GROMACS .gro file of C-alpha atoms in nm:
model
   69
    1GLU     CA    1   0.000   0.000   0.000
    2LEU     CA    2   0.127   0.345  -0.093
    3ASN     CA    3  -0.026   0.657   0.062
    4ILE     CA    4   0.043   0.977  -0.130
    5LYS     CA    5  -0.012   1.306   0.051
    6ILE     CA    6  -0.120   1.587  -0.182
    7GLU     CA    7  -0.176   1.927  -0.020
    8LYS     CA    8  -0.476   2.139  -0.120
    9ALA     CA    9  -0.621   1.876  -0.349
   10ASP     CA   10  -0.906   1.728  -0.147
   11GLU     CA   11  -1.190   1.583  -0.354
   12GLN     CA   12  -1.009   1.635  -0.686
   13ASN     CA   13  -0.940   1.367  -0.944
   14VAL     CA   14  -0.573   1.302  -1.010
   15SER     CA   15  -0.411   1.103  -1.292
   16LEU     CA   16  -0.111   0.898  -1.179
   17GLU     CA   17   0.141   0.689  -1.372
   18ILE     CA   18   0.402   0.448  -1.239
   19TYR     CA   19   0.734   0.403  -1.421
   20THR     CA   20   1.046   0.200  -1.361
   21MET     CA   21   1.356   0.407  -1.293
   22ASP     CA   22   1.472   0.349  -1.650
   23GLY     CA   23   1.151   0.506  -1.783
   24HIS     CA   24   0.937   0.204  -1.872
   25PHE     CA   25   0.566   0.266  -1.819
   26ILE     CA   26   0.405   0.025  -1.570
   27ARG     CA   27   0.049   0.139  -1.502
   28ALA     CA   28  -0.186   0.440  -1.499
   29TYR     CA   29  -0.446   0.528  -1.238
   30SER     CA   30  -0.719   0.787  -1.203
   31LYS     CA   31  -0.795   0.842  -0.835
   32GLN     CA   32  -0.992   1.084  -0.624
   33VAL     CA   33  -0.807   1.261  -0.345
   34THR     CA   34  -0.970   1.204  -0.007
   35TYR     CA   35  -0.850   1.397   0.300
   36ASN     CA   36  -0.554   1.520   0.088
   37THR     CA   37  -0.440   1.157   0.039
   38ILE     CA   38  -0.444   0.903  -0.241
   39THR     CA   39  -0.400   0.536  -0.154
   40LEU     CA   40  -0.267   0.284  -0.406
   41ASP     CA   41  -0.337  -0.052  -0.246
   42ASP     CA   42  -0.288  -0.286  -0.540
   43LEU     CA   43   0.090  -0.277  -0.586
   44ARG     CA   44   0.161  -0.646  -0.523
   45TYR     CA   45   0.227  -0.692  -0.896
   46LEU     CA   46   0.543  -0.476  -0.864
   47SER     CA   47   0.874  -0.647  -0.802
   48GLY     CA   48   1.100  -0.510  -0.530
   49GLY     CA   49   1.289  -0.200  -0.644
   50MET     CA   50   1.266   0.172  -0.702
   51TYR     CA   51   0.987   0.331  -0.905
   52MET     CA   52   0.872   0.677  -1.004
   53VAL     CA   53   0.518   0.812  -0.970
   54VAL     CA   54   0.417   1.096  -1.199
   55TYR     CA   55   0.087   1.271  -1.137
   56THR     CA   56  -0.103   1.560  -1.287
   57LEU     CA   57  -0.293   1.811  -1.077
   58ASP     CA   58  -0.431   2.144  -1.200
   59ASN     CA   59  -0.251   2.093  -1.533
   60LYS     CA   60   0.090   2.061  -1.360
   61ARG     CA   61   0.301   1.745  -1.350
   62TYR     CA   62   0.474   1.629  -1.032
   63SER     CA   63   0.692   1.328  -0.965
   64PHE     CA   64   0.852   1.140  -0.679
   65LYS     CA   65   1.033   0.811  -0.624
   66PHE     CA   66   0.939   0.524  -0.397
   67ILE     CA   67   1.091   0.190  -0.304
   68LYS     CA   68   0.885  -0.130  -0.316
   69ARG     CA   69   1.022  -0.390  -0.076
   0.00000   0.00000   0.00000
């Protein structure tokens, strides 16, 4: 499970994409922000390693890295 905190985005829809660190696309999501948080709870298909999440909010793109153990 991955909880993503997004300030000032409550009740908005956010598009997210997961990539490997070498840029290969893994999966896209469209989620609603609830209490300034998005939860991705279906990540068991990912192997252990580092990944990048890219999301779009208010026509701006943001990214961060996470490690799946």
